[in-house]
């Protein structure tokens, strides 16, 4: 099956800890994205990458970091600097990252800070 | 700058009656527009997209949307609601340039009564 997988589905973290969310795709897409979803806010872009070893900040990158060492993988680290990390995190990918491309979404990871 | 406004945060219909979810957009160029659906605690699924071809766009599950440039609208409709349509719906505009970054509306929650 082709698609995007995110793990884990639920994640709990203590304050002050870094945590890494996994995102893998086997669609052979060049572009990958991370979004954060809060109730009533829609989705907001954290980081995106259009090619391996390159990525760009989105609208709310503070307190987050990413890497893109492989085409298939785009992990997101939520650092202790992120002031309010409890949210639903969604990863997406698209063929080339062009503005008419469809983005395909993973099932999401719900992060809760205790 | 591009933006999108979903005019209703919550819409409630009876099963078998028409659905109308309203979306207005702002764009400094010819936009790409999308409607996505999200069921609880799931990722987003593309319903349909407009990319400057036919103004009436047909999507999955009987949904369609009409691009009206003069009204800067892209409303989503379905002739007859089904219980399985209950979900949150997002209107989305591409942010422009060569990159496919998306700007999301805040979502409309659709409830379907038996």
XYZ file of C-alpha atoms in Angstrom:
228
model
C 0.000 0.000 0.000
C 1.270 3.454 -0.872
C 0.822 6.168 1.689
C 2.067 8.203 4.592
C 2.612 6.729 8.021
C 3.040 8.644 11.257
C 4.076 7.193 14.560
C 3.208 7.033 17.298
C -0.525 7.759 17.169
C -0.503 9.130 20.719
C 2.494 10.565 22.532
C 2.878 11.850 26.052
C 5.758 14.020 27.145
C 6.852 15.624 30.352
C 7.607 19.315 30.346
C 11.219 20.055 29.471
C 11.704 16.968 27.295
C 12.363 16.886 23.581
C 10.309 14.421 21.561
C 10.539 13.271 17.929
C 7.548 12.475 15.719
C 8.065 10.132 12.813
C 6.758 10.620 9.265
C 7.474 8.192 6.433
C 6.096 8.108 2.872
C 6.442 5.550 0.091
C 4.781 7.672 -2.595
C 8.119 8.781 -4.058
C 7.125 12.399 -3.391
C 9.772 15.102 -3.320
C 7.983 17.495 -0.979
C 7.010 16.908 2.648
C 5.304 19.108 5.215
C 4.537 19.312 8.924
C 1.397 20.996 10.236
C 0.042 21.663 13.682
C -3.698 21.559 14.354
C -5.371 23.175 17.340
C -9.151 23.217 17.945
C -10.865 25.962 15.951
C -7.587 27.051 14.306
C -7.309 25.031 11.144
C -3.841 23.779 10.240
C -0.698 25.858 10.488
C 2.547 25.080 8.677
C 5.585 24.326 10.845
C 8.258 23.252 8.319
C 8.423 22.019 4.759
C 10.999 20.384 2.532
C 11.014 20.241 -1.256
C 14.177 18.181 -1.612
C 16.482 15.991 0.439
C 18.855 17.894 2.732
C 16.884 21.114 2.389
C 13.968 22.486 4.403
C 12.297 25.811 5.109
C 10.536 27.332 8.095
C 6.793 27.724 7.940
C 4.612 30.108 9.893
C 5.171 28.639 13.368
C 8.659 27.062 13.334
C 9.810 28.346 16.729
C 10.465 25.492 19.146
C 10.561 22.847 16.400
C 13.313 21.274 14.314
C 13.358 18.879 11.353
C 15.754 16.903 9.192
C 15.449 15.468 5.684
C 18.269 12.985 5.225
C 16.186 10.608 3.111
C 13.460 11.258 0.571
C 11.065 8.966 2.425
C 11.478 10.426 5.897
C 10.835 13.828 7.507
C 10.979 13.589 11.317
C 9.852 16.493 13.492
C 11.394 17.227 16.883
C 9.369 19.190 19.379
C 11.889 20.832 21.666
C 11.537 22.074 25.211
C 11.556 25.604 23.771
C 8.087 25.096 22.308
C 5.862 26.827 24.865
C 2.589 25.084 24.133
C 3.293 21.779 22.352
C 0.053 19.947 23.127
C -1.632 19.586 19.720
C -2.428 17.255 16.827
C 0.475 17.037 14.367
C -0.060 16.145 10.728
C 2.530 15.253 8.126
C 1.847 15.581 4.401
C 3.612 15.051 1.107
C 3.168 16.133 -2.500
C 4.797 15.211 -5.794
C 6.977 18.278 -6.293
C 5.671 20.944 -3.930
C 4.130 23.046 -6.678
C 1.120 25.227 -5.942
C -1.309 23.020 -7.874
C -0.050 19.806 -6.283
C -2.352 17.835 -4.035
C -0.990 17.255 -0.547
C -1.620 13.817 0.918
C -1.878 13.571 4.692
C -0.866 10.995 7.239
C -3.160 9.918 10.103
C -1.570 12.290 12.611
C 0.107 12.129 16.019
C -1.579 13.575 19.088
C 1.002 14.982 21.471
C 0.088 15.726 25.070
C 2.445 17.423 27.497
C 1.893 16.363 31.075
C -1.345 37.803 0.392
C -3.612 34.802 0.146
C -6.272 34.023 2.740
C -9.404 31.952 3.111
C -12.499 32.457 5.253
C -15.006 29.764 6.078
C -18.185 31.587 6.874
C -19.719 29.009 9.225
C -17.945 27.209 12.045
C -20.802 24.709 12.400
C -23.516 23.549 9.993
C -26.269 21.121 10.915
C -28.496 19.379 8.341
C -30.914 16.491 8.288
C -30.058 13.313 6.429
C -31.235 13.515 2.827
C -31.234 17.343 2.682
C -28.719 19.487 0.761
C -25.375 20.550 2.188
C -23.816 23.990 1.647
C -20.467 24.885 3.206
C -19.349 28.407 2.378
C -15.833 29.588 1.631
C -14.474 32.936 0.451
C -10.889 33.458 -0.567
C -8.505 36.315 -1.192
C -5.707 35.958 -3.696
C -3.520 38.289 -5.715
C -3.312 35.825 -8.607
C -5.308 32.926 -10.036
C -5.571 30.609 -7.054
C -5.511 26.868 -6.563
C -8.320 25.935 -4.184
C -9.006 22.717 -2.325
C -11.588 21.189 -0.031
C -10.413 18.584 2.472
C -12.457 16.500 4.918
C -11.317 15.286 8.324
C -13.081 12.681 10.422
C -12.379 12.733 14.176
C -8.758 12.002 15.089
C -7.884 11.210 11.489
C -5.764 12.780 8.797
C -7.200 14.919 6.012
C -8.625 13.529 2.778
C -8.897 15.536 -0.425
C -12.486 16.002 -1.611
C -11.765 18.098 -4.690
C -9.511 20.791 -6.113
C -9.686 23.693 -8.541
C -6.636 24.644 -10.584
C -7.963 27.027 -13.285
C -9.710 24.464 -15.462
C -13.499 23.949 -15.260
C -15.144 26.236 -12.704
C -17.506 23.500 -11.505
C -15.406 20.848 -9.841
C -16.754 17.424 -8.971
C -15.209 15.506 -6.103
C -15.592 12.282 -4.229
C -18.703 11.124 -2.354
C -21.050 13.322 -4.400
C -19.531 16.649 -3.388
C -18.908 19.479 -5.800
C -17.741 23.085 -5.626
C -18.040 26.047 -7.955
C -15.278 28.604 -8.392
C -16.785 32.088 -8.740
C -14.113 34.660 -9.400
C -16.490 37.627 -9.276
C -17.631 36.623 -5.798
C -14.240 35.224 -4.685
C -16.088 32.153 -3.467
C -15.590 28.406 -3.590
C -18.608 26.938 -1.813
C -18.934 23.187 -1.293
C -22.271 21.494 -1.960
C -23.876 18.081 -1.937
C -27.477 17.398 -2.998
C -28.304 14.909 -0.252
C -26.485 14.507 3.058
C -25.594 11.110 4.438
C -24.817 10.281 8.062
C -21.248 9.397 7.041
C -20.711 12.997 5.848
C -20.531 14.197 9.451
C -16.972 15.519 9.768
C -14.941 18.715 9.669
C -14.349 20.347 6.306
C -11.489 22.663 5.405
C -11.315 25.121 2.542
C -7.721 25.673 1.466
C -5.885 28.041 -0.884
C -2.394 27.593 -2.208
C -0.097 30.306 -0.916
C 1.390 31.248 -4.255
C 4.785 31.412 -5.839
C 6.408 28.200 -6.986
C 5.879 26.517 -3.639
C 2.804 24.555 -2.720
C 2.330 25.835 0.796
C -1.302 25.720 1.792
C -3.344 28.209 3.789
C -6.210 26.597 5.661
C -9.523 27.991 6.729
C -10.533 27.377 10.315
C -12.888 24.583 9.361
C -16.627 23.930 9.299
C -17.995 21.133 11.405
C -20.867 19.387 9.642
C -23.441 17.555 11.744
C -26.020 15.296 10.107
C -29.221 14.486 11.994
C -31.150 11.274 11.292
